XYZ file of C-alpha atoms in Angstrom:
715
model
C 25.454 -15.078 -47.519
C 28.345 -16.609 -45.608
C 27.482 -17.435 -41.993
C 29.925 -18.023 -39.164
C 29.195 -20.427 -36.299
C 28.684 -17.649 -33.776
C 27.800 -18.289 -30.124
C 24.873 -19.748 -28.215
C 24.878 -16.851 -25.775
C 23.572 -14.221 -25.449
C 20.218 -15.196 -26.876
C 18.624 -12.821 -29.369
C 20.330 -10.621 -31.967
C 23.532 -8.995 -30.689
C 25.443 -6.451 -32.764
C 29.090 -6.039 -31.741
C 30.142 -3.295 -34.149
C 31.239 -5.703 -36.918
C 28.307 -8.030 -37.355
C 25.407 -9.645 -35.541
C 25.128 -12.892 -33.623
C 21.730 -14.615 -33.723
C 20.726 -17.226 -31.139
C 17.343 -18.897 -30.592
C 16.336 -21.579 -28.085
C 14.090 -24.400 -29.290
C 14.162 -27.949 -27.985
C 11.302 -28.854 -30.303
C 12.984 -27.729 -33.533
C 14.407 -30.056 -36.157
C 15.848 -27.071 -38.041
C 15.697 -23.279 -37.786
C 15.829 -20.620 -40.480
C 16.820 -17.021 -39.835
C 14.771 -14.755 -42.115
C 16.180 -11.364 -43.162
C 13.954 -8.718 -44.750
C 15.026 -5.761 -46.882
C 13.189 -2.459 -47.200
C 10.926 -3.823 -49.927
C 9.829 -6.738 -47.743
C 11.813 -9.305 -49.739
C 12.882 -12.232 -47.559
C 16.157 -14.122 -47.459
C 16.374 -17.354 -45.432
C 19.554 -18.618 -43.805
C 19.719 -21.956 -42.015
C 21.207 -22.005 -38.536
C 23.176 -25.241 -38.412
C 25.020 -24.756 -35.129
C 23.170 -26.107 -32.087
C 24.386 -26.116 -28.493
C 22.079 -27.054 -25.646
C 19.038 -26.619 -27.922
C 20.181 -23.105 -28.859
C 20.413 -22.559 -32.624
C 22.926 -19.881 -33.511
C 25.031 -18.183 -36.176
C 27.007 -14.975 -36.802
C 26.547 -12.794 -39.864
C 29.290 -10.258 -40.631
C 28.130 -6.858 -41.858
C 24.582 -7.256 -40.518
C 24.053 -3.985 -38.687
C 21.417 -2.107 -36.645
C 18.160 -1.542 -38.489
C 18.171 -5.006 -40.085
C 14.713 -6.604 -39.888
C 14.474 -10.305 -39.126
C 12.369 -13.198 -37.828
C 12.555 -17.003 -37.609
C 10.930 -20.078 -39.105
C 11.055 -23.236 -37.021
C 10.736 -26.675 -38.635
C 9.588 -29.507 -36.402
C 6.646 -31.663 -35.344
C 3.138 -30.311 -35.770
C 0.549 -32.295 -33.828
C -1.652 -29.928 -31.821
C -3.308 -32.841 -30.033
C 0.053 -33.578 -28.435
C 0.958 -29.930 -27.955
C 3.415 -29.796 -30.874
C 2.863 -26.572 -32.861
C 5.950 -26.042 -35.064
C 4.856 -24.425 -38.335
C 7.575 -23.184 -40.734
C 5.024 -21.280 -42.794
C 4.626 -18.930 -39.841
C 7.185 -16.173 -39.385
C 8.057 -15.986 -35.693
C 9.198 -13.094 -33.551
C 12.362 -13.546 -31.507
C 11.515 -13.941 -27.781
C 14.737 -12.022 -27.107
C 14.140 -9.380 -29.779
C 14.975 -5.907 -28.488
C 12.915 -3.936 -31.005
C 9.916 -4.589 -33.241
C 8.831 -2.751 -36.385
C 5.221 -2.795 -37.523
C 2.054 -4.297 -36.128
C 0.071 -7.486 -36.553
C -2.333 -7.399 -39.499
C -5.049 -9.861 -38.605
C -5.405 -12.563 -41.248
C -6.064 -16.291 -41.314
C -2.443 -16.783 -42.398
C -1.340 -16.043 -38.800
C -3.021 -19.240 -37.589
C -1.646 -22.766 -37.997
C -5.139 -24.170 -38.672
C -7.985 -23.378 -41.046
C -10.787 -21.315 -39.587
C -13.410 -23.291 -41.499
C -11.985 -26.618 -40.324
C -9.586 -26.443 -37.330
C -8.495 -30.030 -37.993
C -6.831 -28.921 -41.248
C -3.353 -27.441 -41.149
C -2.855 -23.923 -42.523
C 0.391 -23.584 -44.515
C -0.147 -20.061 -45.877
C 2.876 -17.815 -45.325
C 2.247 -15.359 -42.484
C 5.222 -13.049 -43.140
C 3.249 -10.338 -45.003
C 0.999 -9.917 -41.970
C 3.670 -10.026 -39.278
C 5.726 -7.304 -37.586
C 9.484 -7.884 -37.774
C 12.232 -7.812 -35.200
C 14.967 -5.217 -35.648
C 18.682 -5.479 -34.822
C 19.488 -2.583 -32.481
C 22.519 -0.509 -31.623
C 22.971 -1.142 -27.884
C 25.371 1.738 -27.319
C 24.040 4.857 -25.571
C 25.640 7.794 -23.791
C 24.232 7.583 -20.293
C 26.568 10.324 -19.090
C 26.405 10.592 -15.317
C 23.072 8.806 -15.003
C 22.604 7.185 -11.621
C 19.551 5.447 -10.184
C 17.847 7.762 -7.673
C 17.452 4.862 -5.211
C 14.627 6.550 -3.308
C 14.079 4.697 -0.013
C 10.788 2.860 0.103
C 9.425 4.939 2.973
C 10.049 8.162 1.018
C 8.465 6.849 -2.190
C 5.316 8.277 -3.785
C 4.217 6.319 -6.879
C 2.297 7.761 -9.828
C 0.692 5.076 -12.000
C 0.564 6.340 -15.580
C 0.097 5.327 -19.192
C 2.788 6.685 -21.540
C 0.304 7.573 -24.266
C -2.662 8.514 -22.098
C -0.701 10.851 -19.839
C 0.964 12.856 -22.600
C -1.317 12.788 -25.655
C -3.360 15.877 -24.750
C -0.773 17.980 -22.928
C -0.761 21.394 -24.621
C 2.890 22.167 -23.817
C 4.265 19.016 -25.449
C 5.097 19.341 -29.168
C 2.543 17.521 -31.298
C 4.998 14.926 -32.627
C 6.086 14.036 -29.079
C 2.630 13.575 -27.602
C 1.787 10.009 -26.632
C 5.451 8.940 -26.618
C 8.449 8.341 -24.398
C 9.728 11.757 -25.485
C 6.478 13.313 -24.291
C 6.851 11.742 -20.864
C 10.366 13.199 -20.671
C 9.122 16.708 -21.490
C 9.898 19.336 -18.803
C 6.197 20.239 -18.453
C 5.306 16.673 -17.443
C 8.312 16.289 -15.160
C 7.550 19.591 -13.450
C 3.963 18.482 -12.822
C 5.174 15.234 -11.279
C 7.598 17.035 -9.012
C 4.940 19.528 -7.870
C 2.701 16.749 -6.586
C 5.570 14.982 -4.838
C 6.009 12.018 -7.178
C 9.244 10.067 -6.696
C 8.478 7.175 -9.073
C 6.365 6.722 -12.184
C 4.881 3.255 -12.571
C 4.242 2.832 -16.285
C 1.510 0.581 -17.620
C 3.051 -2.070 -19.890
C 5.720 -0.805 -22.276
C 6.898 -4.244 -23.406
C 5.940 -4.825 -27.036
C 2.299 -5.904 -27.042
C -0.449 -6.609 -29.556
C -4.229 -6.076 -29.623
C -6.527 -9.077 -29.565
C -8.208 -10.032 -32.830
C -11.663 -9.705 -31.269
C -10.992 -6.133 -30.160
C -9.661 -5.267 -33.592
C -12.854 -6.592 -35.182
C -14.916 -4.276 -32.932
C -12.845 -1.235 -33.865
C -11.136 -1.205 -30.469
C -7.610 -2.005 -29.316
C -5.667 -3.204 -26.299
C -4.943 0.201 -24.799
C -3.525 -0.915 -21.462
C -1.003 -3.267 -23.057
C -1.420 -6.403 -20.942
C -0.837 -8.629 -23.963
C 2.919 -8.935 -24.342
C 4.642 -10.443 -27.364
C 8.190 -9.179 -26.712
C 9.669 -9.103 -23.208
C 12.823 -7.160 -24.114
C 11.417 -4.685 -26.661
C 9.976 -1.253 -25.762
C 6.585 -0.828 -27.398
C 7.160 0.722 -30.809
C 4.012 2.854 -30.937
C 5.248 4.971 -28.034
C 8.271 6.202 -29.991
C 8.254 9.517 -31.845
C 11.491 8.915 -33.776
C 10.770 5.663 -35.643
C 10.571 1.900 -35.224
C 13.884 0.659 -36.602
C 15.498 0.614 -33.162
C 14.918 4.282 -32.378
C 12.450 3.253 -29.677
C 15.312 1.882 -27.588
C 17.244 5.155 -27.604
C 14.122 7.231 -26.949
C 13.161 5.060 -23.992
C 16.652 5.425 -22.532
C 16.510 9.194 -23.037
C 13.216 9.267 -21.119
C 14.688 7.313 -18.212
C 17.737 9.579 -18.140
C 15.558 12.716 -18.001
C 13.398 11.341 -15.191
C 16.477 10.275 -13.225
C 17.924 13.765 -13.582
C 14.728 15.038 -11.939
C 15.093 12.485 -9.127
C 12.195 10.345 -10.353
C 12.434 6.572 -10.615
C 10.935 4.469 -13.415
C 8.985 1.330 -12.499
C 7.600 -0.920 -15.225
C 4.332 -2.832 -15.029
C 5.428 -6.180 -16.501
C 3.335 -9.094 -17.754
C 5.297 -12.328 -17.471
C 2.284 -14.467 -16.585
C 1.018 -14.900 -20.179
C 1.659 -13.800 -23.763
C -0.419 -12.290 -26.539
C -0.797 -15.592 -28.421
C -3.902 -16.529 -26.419
C -5.304 -20.028 -26.048
C -5.073 -22.965 -28.449
C -7.201 -21.106 -30.990
C -4.868 -18.128 -31.024
C -2.340 -17.073 -33.664
C 1.180 -18.455 -34.025
C 3.376 -15.399 -33.631
C 6.381 -16.474 -31.568
C 6.540 -18.764 -28.532
C 3.910 -21.246 -29.730
C 5.763 -21.999 -32.946
C 9.208 -22.020 -31.353
C 8.597 -24.468 -28.494
C 5.023 -24.764 -27.270
C 5.821 -27.180 -24.425
C 8.664 -25.074 -23.072
C 6.906 -21.733 -23.025
C 3.322 -22.607 -22.026
C 1.573 -24.504 -19.257
C -0.193 -27.370 -21.011
C -2.615 -29.846 -19.509
C -0.616 -33.057 -19.036
C -3.669 -35.191 -19.783
C -4.739 -33.111 -22.790
C -1.676 -31.281 -24.204
C -3.816 -29.447 -26.747
C -5.361 -27.555 -23.824
C -3.675 -24.526 -22.269
C -3.839 -24.072 -18.501
C -5.031 -20.538 -17.846
C -4.475 -18.817 -14.493
C -4.627 -15.374 -16.063
C -7.958 -15.121 -17.841
C -6.042 -14.362 -21.049
C -5.937 -17.819 -22.617
C -2.539 -19.104 -21.537
C -0.019 -19.121 -18.697
C 3.740 -18.914 -19.176
C 5.435 -22.142 -18.114
C 7.532 -20.882 -15.209
C 8.430 -24.490 -14.377
C 10.617 -24.727 -17.488
C 14.238 -23.523 -17.108
C 14.274 -21.655 -20.430
C 11.041 -19.799 -19.668
C 12.486 -18.837 -16.301
C 15.701 -17.790 -18.031
C 13.723 -15.582 -20.405
C 12.014 -13.815 -17.498
C 15.239 -13.299 -15.558
C 17.204 -12.215 -18.639
C 14.439 -9.738 -19.453
C 14.440 -8.277 -15.942
C 18.224 -7.919 -15.897
C 18.176 -6.322 -19.361
C 15.716 -3.633 -18.291
C 17.787 -2.857 -15.189
C 21.290 -3.028 -16.651
C 20.705 -1.748 -20.189
C 17.572 0.395 -19.837
C 18.299 1.630 -16.272
C 14.795 1.102 -14.887
C 14.385 1.111 -11.116
C 11.832 -1.572 -10.440
C 8.935 -3.701 -11.596
C 5.290 -4.237 -10.785
C 4.413 -7.849 -11.655
C 0.952 -8.276 -13.146
C -0.937 -11.266 -11.676
C 2.174 -12.241 -9.733
C 0.456 -15.214 -8.097
C 0.529 -16.940 -11.505
C 4.348 -16.843 -11.367
C 4.296 -18.570 -7.986
C 2.267 -21.589 -9.046
C 3.938 -24.964 -8.583
C 1.638 -27.395 -10.372
C -1.749 -25.970 -9.309
C -1.041 -24.407 -5.908
C 0.421 -20.990 -5.219
C 3.808 -21.571 -3.602
C 5.316 -18.415 -2.103
C 8.770 -20.025 -2.266
C 8.520 -21.141 -5.877
C 11.521 -21.306 -8.188
C 10.869 -17.878 -9.659
C 10.985 -16.151 -6.284
C 14.084 -18.112 -5.296
C 15.805 -16.882 -8.457
C 14.830 -13.269 -7.796
C 15.991 -13.509 -4.175
C 19.501 -14.598 -5.104
C 19.930 -12.515 -8.249
C 22.506 -9.744 -7.590
C 20.801 -7.352 -10.028
C 17.057 -7.947 -9.809
C 16.992 -8.307 -6.025
C 18.304 -4.760 -5.640
C 15.471 -2.889 -7.386
C 11.910 -2.227 -6.297
C 9.755 -5.344 -6.646
C 5.976 -4.941 -6.469
C 3.529 -7.836 -6.721
C -0.047 -7.700 -7.859
C -0.756 -10.499 -5.373
C -3.575 -12.310 -7.121
C -4.526 -14.190 -10.282
C -7.778 -15.705 -11.517
C -6.988 -19.273 -10.483
C -8.181 -21.066 -7.354
C -6.367 -19.775 -4.280
C -4.869 -16.942 -6.295
C -5.681 -14.117 -3.845
C -2.421 -13.885 -1.906
C -2.335 -10.404 -0.373
C 0.164 -10.501 2.502
C 1.725 -13.822 1.500
C 4.666 -12.813 -0.690
C 8.305 -13.219 0.419
C 10.037 -10.517 2.506
C 11.872 -8.926 -0.439
C 8.575 -7.956 -2.058
C 6.087 -5.137 -1.689
C 2.469 -5.658 -2.700
C -0.465 -3.801 -4.150
C -2.667 -3.862 -1.069
C -6.131 -4.630 -2.391
C -7.453 -4.831 1.167
C -6.370 -1.229 1.726
C -8.348 -0.119 -1.330
C -11.473 -2.011 -0.315
C -11.403 -0.926 3.332
C -10.815 2.760 2.650
C -13.601 2.793 0.063
C -15.971 1.064 2.483
C -15.133 3.455 5.314
C -15.792 6.605 3.319
C -19.002 5.340 1.748
C -20.318 4.752 5.264
C -20.302 0.973 5.558
C -20.809 -0.191 9.174
C -18.214 -2.061 11.248
C -15.217 -0.856 9.248
C -13.307 1.016 11.990
C -11.002 -1.817 13.154
C -9.821 -2.692 9.665
C -9.587 0.982 8.675
C -7.245 1.519 11.615
C -5.069 -1.374 10.476
C -4.871 -0.111 6.898
C -4.104 3.454 8.021
C -1.148 2.252 10.084
C 0.525 0.031 7.493
C -1.452 -3.248 7.616
C 0.658 -4.946 10.276
C -1.867 -7.802 10.294
C -0.745 -8.655 6.752
C 2.988 -7.993 6.811
C 4.515 -7.906 10.291
C 4.557 -11.648 10.942
C 6.649 -12.269 7.805
C 9.328 -9.827 8.910
C 8.179 -7.067 6.618
C 7.533 -3.436 7.461
C 4.863 -0.855 6.585
C 6.493 -0.192 3.214
C 5.471 -3.688 2.106
C 2.050 -2.130 1.519
C 1.501 -0.222 -1.718
C -1.564 1.777 -0.708
C -4.011 2.833 -3.375
C -7.630 3.883 -3.636
C -7.805 3.821 -7.433
C -5.655 2.441 -10.232
C -5.926 1.897 -13.986
C -8.292 -1.019 -13.371
C -11.590 0.355 -12.075
C -13.131 3.752 -11.436
C -11.076 6.923 -11.387
C -11.245 8.934 -8.171
C -13.842 11.301 -9.647
C -15.948 8.383 -10.872
C -15.641 6.600 -7.530
C -17.755 9.351 -5.960
C -20.042 9.836 -8.985
C -21.243 6.348 -9.951
C -22.753 3.428 -8.075
C -22.632 1.203 -11.144
C -20.235 0.635 -14.033
C -21.047 2.124 -17.436
C -18.933 0.125 -19.880
C -21.261 0.216 -22.895
C -18.488 1.655 -25.101
C -16.526 -1.588 -24.686
C -19.004 -3.443 -26.879
C -19.764 -6.214 -24.387
C -23.221 -5.018 -23.304
C -21.795 -3.765 -20.010
C -20.996 -7.314 -18.877
C -17.247 -6.741 -18.551
C -15.554 -5.133 -15.552
C -16.203 -5.762 -11.883
C -19.515 -5.114 -10.163
C -17.752 -4.835 -6.788
C -16.851 -1.150 -7.031
C -17.529 -0.181 -3.395
C -18.380 3.249 -4.726
C -20.990 5.851 -3.739
C -22.413 8.428 -6.121
C -23.348 10.835 -3.307
C -27.001 10.762 -4.330
C -27.112 11.053 -8.118
C -25.698 8.739 -10.768
C -23.331 10.547 -13.116
C -22.363 14.190 -13.687
C -24.045 17.080 -11.904
C -23.705 20.837 -12.149
C -21.818 22.650 -9.398
C -23.454 25.999 -10.116
C -25.264 28.004 -7.439
C -28.295 30.223 -7.991
C -27.933 33.968 -8.348
C -28.503 34.721 -4.661
C -25.563 32.511 -3.731
C -27.573 29.648 -2.256
C -26.639 26.118 -3.218
C -28.757 23.980 -5.507
C -29.202 20.277 -4.896
C -26.714 19.584 -7.669
C -24.130 21.971 -6.249
C -24.490 20.329 -2.828
C -23.771 16.944 -4.406
C -20.822 18.397 -6.329
C -19.399 19.821 -3.087
C -19.860 16.501 -1.296
C -18.115 14.680 -4.125
C -15.210 17.114 -4.009
C -14.954 16.610 -0.236
C -14.990 12.844 -0.617
C -12.147 13.036 -3.120
C -10.163 15.114 -0.630
C -10.956 12.559 2.086
C -9.570 9.749 -0.048
C -6.432 11.734 -0.863
C -5.751 12.698 2.764
C -6.238 9.108 3.867
C -3.892 7.895 1.122
C -1.075 10.370 1.734
C -1.183 10.144 5.540
C -1.323 6.339 5.762
C 1.769 4.373 6.647
C 3.143 2.502 3.639
C 3.722 3.690 0.077
C 1.013 5.861 -1.526
C 0.176 5.273 -5.183
C -1.765 7.924 -7.065
C -3.490 7.087 -10.343
C -2.632 9.533 -13.129
C -5.160 12.312 -13.531
C -6.914 11.808 -10.198
C -5.406 15.099 -9.060
C -7.232 16.697 -12.024
C -10.558 14.929 -11.391
C -10.098 12.763 -14.459
C -13.276 10.925 -15.415
C -13.943 7.911 -17.619
C -17.672 8.519 -17.616
C -18.261 5.595 -15.284
C -16.267 3.091 -17.363
C -14.448 0.851 -14.876
C -12.699 -1.322 -17.464
C -11.268 1.049 -20.072
C -8.623 -1.455 -21.241
C -9.766 -1.108 -24.869
C -10.419 2.640 -24.991
C -7.555 4.467 -26.699
C -9.512 7.718 -26.830
C -10.837 10.566 -24.681
C -12.323 8.061 -22.231
C -8.841 7.103 -21.060
C -6.583 10.039 -21.904
C -5.717 12.625 -19.274
C -7.465 15.887 -20.122
C -4.903 18.545 -19.204
C -7.379 21.335 -19.874
C -8.850 20.412 -16.492
C -5.640 21.534 -14.763
C -6.961 25.100 -14.611
C -10.596 24.211 -13.912
C -9.640 21.757 -11.165
C -6.834 23.814 -9.688
C -8.258 23.515 -6.170
C -7.807 19.741 -6.103
C -4.389 19.971 -7.774
C -3.163 22.478 -5.185
C -4.662 20.364 -2.397
C -2.737 17.315 -3.682
C 0.479 19.344 -3.799
C -0.017 20.413 -0.191
C -0.664 16.850 0.918
C 2.524 15.669 -0.760
C 4.434 18.466 0.952
C 2.946 17.541 4.331
C 3.963 13.908 3.930
C 7.437 14.837 2.739
C 8.082 17.216 5.652
C 6.840 14.979 8.441
C 8.456 11.574 9.031
C 5.649 10.544 11.384
C 3.598 9.754 8.242
C 6.296 7.612 6.629
C 7.709 5.495 9.410
C 9.933 2.558 8.589
C 8.612 0.451 11.457
C 5.167 -0.358 12.704
C 3.640 1.561 15.592
C 4.038 -0.191 18.931
C 1.047 1.447 20.604
C 2.985 1.647 23.847
C 5.527 3.768 25.699
C 8.787 3.723 23.752
C 11.130 5.605 26.092
C 10.720 8.933 24.358
C 7.998 11.431 23.725
C 7.368 12.885 27.149
C 5.754 9.735 28.480
C 3.267 9.299 25.659
C 2.792 6.289 23.388
C 3.717 6.514 19.718
C 0.039 6.212 18.713
C -3.315 6.433 20.448
C -6.854 5.850 19.186
C -9.465 8.115 20.701
C -13.225 8.471 20.668
C -14.750 11.837 19.686
C -15.087 12.450 23.444
C -11.305 12.295 23.790
C -11.183 8.967 25.640
C -9.004 6.067 24.571
C -10.930 3.613 22.394
C -12.221 0.613 24.348
C -13.104 -2.775 22.921
C -16.789 -1.920 22.762
C -15.976 1.267 20.832
C -14.158 -0.708 18.158
C -16.934 -3.266 17.870
C -19.800 -0.767 17.626
C -21.013 -1.248 14.082
C -22.541 2.205 13.951
C -19.295 4.004 14.887
C -17.892 5.933 11.921
C -15.712 8.522 13.666
C -12.313 8.241 15.319
C -9.348 10.392 16.349
C -5.760 9.251 15.903
C -2.915 10.747 17.960
C 0.513 10.380 16.327
C 3.467 11.191 18.541
C 6.332 12.556 16.471
C 8.581 12.474 19.547
C 8.189 8.696 19.848
C 9.481 7.481 16.479
C 11.456 4.341 17.238
C 13.655 4.114 14.140
C 16.814 6.230 13.647
C 17.736 8.254 10.563
C 20.342 6.976 8.040
C 23.168 8.213 10.293
C 21.767 6.554 13.388
C 20.435 9.712 14.999
C 16.947 9.907 16.513
C 14.077 10.986 14.281
C 11.735 13.500 15.859
C 8.669 15.234 14.534
C 5.683 17.205 15.712
C 2.571 15.635 17.174
C -0.531 15.199 15.038
C -4.203 14.589 15.656
C -6.184 13.151 12.752
C -9.932 13.518 13.203
C -11.955 11.258 10.886
C -15.729 11.548 10.524
C -17.290 9.240 7.915
C -20.748 9.725 9.363
C -23.657 11.631 7.854
C -23.747 14.219 10.671
C -21.133 16.648 12.067
C -19.215 15.439 15.118
C -17.636 17.509 17.862
C -14.263 16.114 18.898
C -12.751 16.855 22.303
C -8.997 17.380 22.372
C -7.697 14.664 24.728
C -6.531 15.547 28.217
C -3.409 13.494 27.551
C -1.929 16.411 25.611
C -2.039 19.308 28.106
C -0.184 22.444 27.215
C -0.006 21.528 23.541
C -0.981 24.286 21.168
C -2.597 22.898 18.052
C -2.930 24.375 14.607
C -5.270 23.209 11.866
C -3.312 22.199 8.776
C -6.032 20.366 6.821
C -9.791 20.581 6.772
C -11.349 18.645 3.900
C -14.614 20.550 4.296
C -13.025 23.726 2.966
C -10.163 22.241 0.908
C -7.820 24.500 2.805
C -4.585 23.371 4.329
C -0.924 24.147 3.909
C 1.805 22.568 6.021
C 3.939 25.668 5.544
C 1.245 28.008 6.854
C -1.399 26.871 9.306
C -4.939 27.839 8.374
C -5.823 28.559 11.981
C -4.816 28.077 15.592
C -6.875 26.196 18.135
C -7.064 27.913 21.517
C -10.074 25.789 22.445
C -10.429 22.135 23.406
C -13.216 21.152 21.026
C -13.261 20.869 17.231
C -16.306 20.355 15.063
C -15.686 18.069 12.096
C -18.244 18.206 9.324
C -20.013 15.127 8.060
C -17.744 13.043 5.883
C -14.675 15.132 6.512
C -11.180 15.057 8.011
C -9.461 17.679 10.164
C -5.719 17.359 10.752
C -4.162 19.147 13.722
C -0.438 19.675 14.248
C 1.346 20.690 17.431
C 3.012 24.078 17.158
C 6.182 22.815 18.865
């Protein structure tokens, strides 16, 4: 086959309508072969003889979309010195935009012999490898525009493409578990009903399961094991794997945008699926091990691991950084996504061994005209020393606020001395973000996420129950900060025939109330609320707090619960409506706690004891105190609207009681003449911002144990 010189850029396989340009970076290579595969699996090898700046390239006329390919890289192989070139191993293109097939685990995938790791393994790995696919990049986006939802109006829904859609009865069978399923009107309508403005998808980059999981009959369900940073995961496509996954993903994004919903991707640039030095040679390792991975300078055979997954991407190398930035720009410009959540983002900030908040990666993002304009969310920790960096990321970034999660859980399970920090988390965590010039929206608030208990399990289990993972319940965190309300595991919520409650039904009611407490706290906190998929349906994982390997009923959303759990679903809808209608719950600036020149002489926020007095220092420090009232003055919002006009809202009183006994709250004397209406009472699950559930002609309100009452001024 005649090959033209082609071009060194763009990297990857690029079809232009006439033929395809192939370009691969490798500084370690002595020669590179492009491998083309026909439908029978027969391989044809073509040497790439053109090299510019360590990029090997060539152009093949008549090679069109659907063509399967891979690479073989010839070069030094001395694992002791970190050199891992192995031409017997077919390698995936780091810039490949689609992948067909899956890894079939076999010794041929490894560059050493299992029986004797000192011996080199030269068995051809191609029969056991997935293949890259040349794609057609052209797509009719029509009038698609990014919704560009302001941060302070954002409500995030963290979801798994397969898990969210696989059991939805209204989705056609062949679309369940796929991008097409997520784009189905039934799913979109559900998201809109509960106020979602952005879906944050667990990894959709092409990923692989670990060999050990495969041997136990499990798989990597979550997808935090990337092998292709530009390819949408092929298993989530209903139409095929020869490039169809790209078009189906784009169609999903277009449908969500039409509904006003943004798409945020959970991305894993901190490591790859090749694992540590004992892992398979699938792509990066065989192309240029030194360039793509952090190796120990003293012992280059050893991989530095800040991720707990065997390796760390070498973000100090310009070509690794280029891969990350090219991938991010591709997903924004070509796939139209609206933002990214960076898994273990602290690992990307490491300069040598320390976490450097102004590292090269963050400098590149800051100045990039494309990536800097989308939503950027950091998971602000990794497993290395000093990796917990909540509050320390640059001003452009928002963060998963792990301290919010921990504090809110502690408060509602009745831990002592939590009031001061609870107050900070409720009002946007100014202690973490204000000094760096950031605002409340820097805090992504969450009580639950994919990693850990679901909301229903958080109030049903004191301990993890991960036996199904096959690791003797050793995996997953023991720091759940959960409370089972008196009994470990499921209970019946039935009452006896005379209508009196059984012990089990009392526990079930308490658990339901606790879930409502968490949801009210989440939706009425300053910052950006993130809801974990299925929590509004009381999704349970049976106490499994590490379901990363459970692609089954443990992890999938059970939509049959939508009818049975309608009370919680409706309650969540009402909360979303309340937040959306009242800007006092989604301020762009932190509360000042002082007179602001508006609001009839009242401060923008006040903290009150149940007796109606302003909280004193001794009230905050009382370790036994578990109740507080918060006055929010909607007439004292300091920031203007987008046109520069004042923002005004009604006044609110939030009455929190995390104690074991009912508390009577006195309406403060500072609000004379104000008529209050009850809009939420978590004891009864009632509450509708459109229609008050009751007026309050009196000056005292009884709040049940472990409950919240929200009052709103009538004018």
